[in-house]
Amino acid sequence: MSTFLNNSPIFGPVHSRRLGISLGVNMMPASGKICTFDCLYCENGLNAERRCSDNHNSAALVADALENKLLEMRDEGTLPDVITFAGNGEPTAAPEFPEAIRAAVELRGKIAPQAKIAVLSNGTKANEPRVHDALMLVDDNILKLDTVDADYIRLLDRPVGAYDVEKQIETFASFQGHVIVQTIFLNGEWRGHDMDNTTDYYVAPWLRALDRIRPQEATIYTIARETPVTGLRKAPADVMDGIAARVRALGIPCQVSY
């Protein structure tokens, strides 16, 4: 299927369904993917298909490239709405992720003070003190929680290392509201497995987890591009709206992307 890798260390700007005009920061190299998940729906492809021998980008390299791009955009009169740490894998796994965040915060203040800083993360490193502290510095700390069912997580998200969903929930809650929970809902099947996580079997426990975490917002979305495996399908819009209504009933804002 059609997947892609992002330029590195800066990509875009692109128009994000959730974030507006987003300038991407890629802590991973352009030559491959480095991730602590191996999601079946990843637009960057499966880990085995995107292996590389290059290292993560340094904070200095990221800062220099970000400064140059922001100055270029300022000269063009098109500064971004958000500076988004994402890229070809898990940004918080980069050794110098905290230093890169601090550099981005400083550059934002100098060049694009109206822009937010966001991190799109699967949350696997969010319990590490250095990463946790860095995520507290950004405007939108967006952490993934596709379900609280361990079997489904192993099936869809396929963590590369140990993954304890209960510890993840506790970590997300430790941000004391400074967190946006991001969840994909989808249908279809893969290798004989039913991949529908929109049923109450999955949604009800996920809602209880949200109630424990008490995020500033939940953002739910579905497949928008081709996936690296066949059989996955978009969740229907009316189903997404129904899930969003249940989130809002908890007093948690919910953004929906179809």
CSV table of C-alpha atoms in Angstrom, one decimal:
chain,number,residue,atom,x,y,z
A,1,MET,CA,0.0,0.0,0.0
A,2,SER,CA,1.0,3.6,-0.4
A,3,THR,CA,3.0,5.0,2.6
A,4,PHE,CA,5.5,7.7,2.9
A,5,LEU,CA,8.4,9.1,5.0
A,6,ASN,CA,8.7,12.7,6.0
A,7,ASN,CA,11.6,15.0,5.2
A,8,SER,CA,14.0,15.5,8.1
A,9,PRO,CA,14.5,17.4,10.3
A,10,ILE,CA,11.8,19.8,9.2
A,11,PHE,CA,8.8,18.9,7.0
A,12,GLY,CA,5.8,20.9,5.7
A,13,PRO,CA,4.1,23.1,6.4
A,14,VAL,CA,1.1,20.9,5.9
A,15,HIS,CA,-2.6,21.4,6.7
A,16,SER,CA,-3.5,19.2,9.6
A,17,ARG,CA,-7.1,18.1,10.1
A,18,ARG,CA,-6.7,18.7,13.8
A,19,LEU,CA,-4.0,21.4,14.2
A,20,GLY,CA,-4.3,23.8,11.3
A,21,ILE,CA,-1.2,24.9,9.4
A,22,SER,CA,1.5,22.7,10.9
A,23,LEU,CA,5.2,22.9,10.5
A,24,GLY,CA,6.6,19.4,11.3
A,25,VAL,CA,9.7,18.6,13.3
A,26,ASN,CA,11.2,15.2,12.7
A,27,MET,CA,13.6,13.8,15.3
A,28,MET,CA,14.0,10.7,13.1
A,29,PRO,CA,16.1,10.6,9.9
A,30,ALA,CA,14.5,10.9,6.5
A,31,SER,CA,15.9,7.5,5.5
A,32,GLY,CA,13.6,5.4,7.7
A,33,LYS,CA,11.3,4.9,10.7
A,34,ILE,CA,12.2,4.5,14.3
A,35,CYS,CA,9.2,3.8,16.5
A,36,THR,CA,8.2,2.1,19.7
A,37,PHE,CA,4.9,1.1,18.1
A,38,ASP,CA,4.4,-0.7,14.8
A,39,CYS,CA,0.8,0.3,14.1
A,40,LEU,CA,-1.1,-1.4,11.3
A,41,TYR,CA,-2.5,1.9,10.1
A,42,CYS,CA,0.8,4.0,10.2
A,43,GLU,CA,1.1,6.3,7.2
A,44,ASN,CA,4.9,5.9,7.5
A,45,GLY,CA,4.6,2.1,6.9
A,46,LEU,CA,5.5,-0.9,9.0
A,47,ASN,CA,8.7,-0.9,10.9
A,48,ALA,CA,10.2,-3.8,9.0
A,49,GLU,CA,9.6,-2.0,5.7
A,50,ARG,CA,11.3,1.2,6.9
A,51,ARG,CA,14.4,0.1,8.7
A,52,CYS,CA,17.4,2.4,8.7
A,53,SER,CA,20.8,2.6,10.2
A,54,ASP,CA,20.9,6.4,10.7
A,55,ASN,CA,20.6,7.9,14.1
A,56,HIS,CA,18.1,10.3,15.6
A,57,ASN,CA,18.6,13.9,14.9
A,58,SER,CA,20.4,16.0,17.4
A,59,ALA,CA,18.8,19.0,19.1
A,60,ALA,CA,21.3,21.3,17.5
A,61,LEU,CA,20.5,20.1,14.0
A,62,VAL,CA,16.7,20.4,14.7
A,63,ALA,CA,17.1,23.9,16.2
A,64,ASP,CA,19.1,25.2,13.3
A,65,ALA,CA,16.7,23.8,10.7
A,66,LEU,CA,13.7,25.1,12.6
A,67,GLU,CA,15.1,28.6,12.9
A,68,ASN,CA,15.9,28.8,9.2
A,69,LYS,CA,12.4,27.6,8.2
A,70,LEU,CA,10.6,29.9,10.6
A,71,LEU,CA,12.6,32.9,9.4
A,72,GLU,CA,11.8,31.9,5.8
A,73,MET,CA,8.1,31.6,6.6
A,74,ARG,CA,8.1,34.9,8.4
A,75,ASP,CA,9.6,36.6,5.4
A,76,GLU,CA,6.8,35.1,3.3
A,77,GLY,CA,4.1,36.1,5.8
A,78,THR,CA,3.0,32.6,6.4
A,79,LEU,CA,4.0,31.6,9.9
A,80,PRO,CA,2.5,28.3,11.2
A,81,ASP,CA,-0.4,27.8,13.6
A,82,VAL,CA,1.6,25.1,15.3
A,83,ILE,CA,5.1,23.6,15.4
A,84,THR,CA,4.5,19.8,15.6
A,85,PHE,CA,6.9,17.2,16.8
A,86,ALA,CA,6.0,14.1,14.9
A,87,GLY,CA,7.8,12.6,11.9
A,88,ASN,CA,8.9,9.1,11.1
A,89,GLY,CA,8.2,7.4,14.4
A,90,GLU,CA,8.1,8.2,18.1
A,91,PRO,CA,9.7,11.7,18.7
A,92,THR,CA,10.1,11.3,22.5
A,93,ALA,CA,12.4,8.3,21.9
A,94,ALA,CA,15.0,10.6,20.5
A,95,PRO,CA,17.9,11.0,23.0
A,96,GLU,CA,17.9,14.8,22.7
A,97,PHE,CA,14.1,15.2,22.5
A,98,PRO,CA,13.9,17.4,25.7
A,99,GLU,CA,16.7,19.7,24.5
A,100,ALA,CA,14.9,20.0,21.1
A,101,ILE,CA,11.7,21.0,22.8
A,102,ARG,CA,13.4,23.7,24.9
A,103,ALA,CA,15.1,25.0,21.7
A,104,ALA,CA,11.7,25.1,19.9
A,105,VAL,CA,10.1,26.9,22.8
A,106,GLU,CA,12.8,29.6,22.6
A,107,LEU,CA,12.6,30.0,18.8
A,108,ARG,CA,8.8,30.2,18.9
A,109,GLY,CA,9.1,33.0,21.4
A,110,LYS,CA,11.5,34.9,19.2
A,111,ILE,CA,10.0,34.3,15.7
A,112,ALA,CA,6.5,33.0,15.9
A,113,PRO,CA,5.0,33.8,19.3
A,114,GLN,CA,1.4,33.1,18.1
A,115,ALA,CA,2.3,29.5,17.2
A,116,LYS,CA,1.6,26.6,19.5
A,117,ILE,CA,4.0,23.7,20.0
A,118,ALA,CA,2.5,20.2,19.8
A,119,VAL,CA,3.9,16.7,20.3
A,120,LEU,CA,2.2,13.7,18.7
A,121,SER,CA,3.3,10.8,20.8
A,122,ASN,CA,2.3,7.2,21.5
A,123,GLY,CA,3.1,7.9,25.2
A,124,THR,CA,5.5,5.0,25.7
A,125,LYS,CA,8.2,7.4,27.0
A,126,ALA,CA,6.0,9.8,28.8
A,127,ASN,CA,6.7,8.4,32.2
A,128,GLU,CA,10.5,9.1,31.9
A,129,PRO,CA,11.1,12.3,34.0
A,130,ARG,CA,13.1,14.1,31.3
A,131,VAL,CA,10.4,13.5,28.7
A,132,HIS,CA,7.6,14.2,31.2
A,133,ASP,CA,9.1,17.6,32.0
A,134,ALA,CA,9.6,18.4,28.3
A,135,LEU,CA,6.0,17.6,27.5
A,136,MET,CA,4.8,19.9,30.3
A,137,LEU,CA,6.5,22.8,28.3
A,138,VAL,CA,4.5,22.3,25.1
A,139,ASP,CA,1.0,23.7,24.4
A,140,ASP,CA,-0.5,20.5,23.1
A,141,ASN,CA,0.8,17.3,24.7
A,142,ILE,CA,-1.1,14.8,22.5
A,143,LEU,CA,-0.7,11.2,23.7
A,144,LYS,CA,-2.2,8.1,22.0
A,145,LEU,CA,-4.6,5.7,23.7
A,146,ASP,CA,-6.4,3.7,21.0
A,147,THR,CA,-8.0,1.3,23.5
A,148,VAL,CA,-7.5,0.0,27.0
A,149,ASP,CA,-7.8,-3.7,25.9
A,150,ALA,CA,-4.3,-5.3,26.0
A,151,ASP,CA,-5.1,-7.9,23.3
A,152,TYR,CA,-6.3,-5.2,20.9
A,153,ILE,CA,-3.3,-3.0,21.6
A,154,ARG,CA,-1.0,-5.9,20.7
A,155,LEU,CA,-3.1,-6.5,17.5
A,156,LEU,CA,-3.4,-2.9,16.3
A,157,ASP,CA,-0.6,-0.8,17.9
A,158,ARG,CA,1.9,-3.7,18.3
A,159,PRO,CA,4.2,-2.1,20.9
A,160,VAL,CA,7.9,-3.0,20.2
A,161,GLY,CA,8.7,-3.4,23.9
A,162,ALA,CA,6.8,-4.0,27.1
A,163,TYR,CA,3.5,-2.0,27.4
A,164,ASP,CA,1.3,-1.9,30.4
A,165,VAL,CA,-1.9,0.0,29.6
A,166,GLU,CA,-2.7,0.6,33.3
A,167,LYS,CA,0.7,2.3,33.8
A,168,GLN,CA,0.0,4.4,30.6
A,169,ILE,CA,-3.3,5.6,32.1
A,170,GLU,CA,-1.6,6.5,35.3
A,171,THR,CA,1.1,8.3,33.4
A,172,PHE,CA,-1.4,10.3,31.4
A,173,ALA,CA,-3.3,11.2,34.5
A,174,SER,CA,0.0,12.5,36.1
A,175,PHE,CA,0.0,15.4,33.7
A,176,GLN,CA,-3.0,16.7,35.7
A,177,GLY,CA,-5.0,17.8,32.7
A,178,HIS,CA,-2.1,19.0,30.6
A,179,VAL,CA,-2.7,16.2,28.0
A,180,ILE,CA,-4.8,15.6,24.9
A,181,VAL,CA,-5.8,12.0,24.5
A,182,GLN,CA,-5.7,10.9,20.8
A,183,THR,CA,-7.6,7.8,19.7
A,184,ILE,CA,-8.2,6.2,16.3
A,185,PHE,CA,-11.4,4.3,15.7
A,186,LEU,CA,-11.7,2.0,12.7
A,187,ASN,CA,-13.5,-1.0,11.3
A,188,GLY,CA,-12.5,-3.9,9.0
A,189,GLU,CA,-10.5,-7.1,9.5
A,190,TRP,CA,-6.9,-8.2,9.4
A,191,ARG,CA,-5.7,-11.8,9.2
A,192,GLY,CA,-9.0,-13.0,10.3
A,193,HIS,CA,-9.3,-10.6,13.3
A,194,ASP,CA,-12.2,-8.2,13.7
A,195,MET,CA,-10.6,-4.8,13.9
A,196,ASP,CA,-13.7,-2.8,14.9
A,197,ASN,CA,-13.0,-0.9,18.1
A,198,THR,CA,-16.1,1.3,18.0
A,199,THR,CA,-18.3,-1.2,19.9
A,200,ASP,CA,-19.2,-0.7,23.5
A,201,TYR,CA,-16.9,-3.5,24.5
A,202,TYR,CA,-14.0,-1.2,23.7
A,203,VAL,CA,-15.6,2.2,24.0
A,204,ALA,CA,-17.0,1.9,27.6
A,205,PRO,CA,-13.6,1.0,29.2
A,206,TRP,CA,-11.9,3.7,27.2
A,207,LEU,CA,-14.4,6.3,28.5
A,208,ARG,CA,-13.7,5.2,32.0
A,209,ALA,CA,-9.9,5.7,31.4
A,210,LEU,CA,-10.6,9.2,30.0
A,211,ASP,CA,-12.6,9.9,33.2
A,212,ARG,CA,-9.5,8.9,35.2
A,213,ILE,CA,-7.1,10.9,33.1
A,214,ARG,CA,-9.3,14.0,32.8
A,215,PRO,CA,-7.5,15.4,29.8
A,216,GLN,CA,-8.0,18.9,28.5
A,217,GLU,CA,-9.4,17.4,25.4
A,218,ALA,CA,-9.9,14.1,23.5
A,219,THR,CA,-9.3,14.0,19.8
A,220,ILE,CA,-10.8,11.1,17.9
A,221,TYR,CA,-10.1,10.3,14.3
A,222,THR,CA,-10.3,7.5,11.7
A,223,ILE,CA,-8.3,6.4,8.7
A,224,ALA,CA,-7.7,9.2,6.2
A,225,ARG,CA,-5.0,7.6,4.0
A,226,GLU,CA,-4.0,4.2,2.7
A,227,THR,CA,-2.7,1.9,5.3
A,228,PRO,CA,0.3,-0.4,5.1
A,229,VAL,CA,-2.0,-3.5,5.5
A,230,THR,CA,-5.2,-4.3,3.7
A,231,GLY,CA,-8.6,-4.8,5.3
A,232,LEU,CA,-8.8,-1.8,7.6
A,233,ARG,CA,-11.7,0.6,7.0
A,234,LYS,CA,-12.9,4.0,8.2
A,235,ALA,CA,-15.3,4.2,11.1
A,236,PRO,CA,-18.7,5.7,10.0
A,237,ALA,CA,-19.2,9.4,10.8
A,238,ASP,CA,-22.4,8.8,12.8
A,239,VAL,CA,-20.5,6.3,15.0
A,240,MET,CA,-17.7,8.8,15.5
A,241,ASP,CA,-20.2,11.4,16.5
A,242,GLY,CA,-21.9,9.1,18.9
A,243,ILE,CA,-18.6,8.3,20.6
A,244,ALA,CA,-17.7,12.0,20.8
A,245,ALA,CA,-21.1,12.7,22.4
A,246,ARG,CA,-20.3,10.2,25.2
A,247,VAL,CA,-16.9,11.9,25.8
A,248,ARG,CA,-18.6,15.3,26.0
A,249,ALA,CA,-21.1,13.9,28.5
A,250,LEU,CA,-18.1,13.4,30.8
A,251,GLY,CA,-17.4,17.1,30.6
A,252,ILE,CA,-14.4,16.6,28.3
A,253,PRO,CA,-14.2,18.5,25.1
A,254,CYS,CA,-13.9,16.2,22.0
A,255,GLN,CA,-12.6,17.0,18.5
A,256,VAL,CA,-13.6,14.7,15.7
A,257,SER,CA,-11.8,14.1,12.4
A,258,TYR,CA,-13.5,11.9,9.9
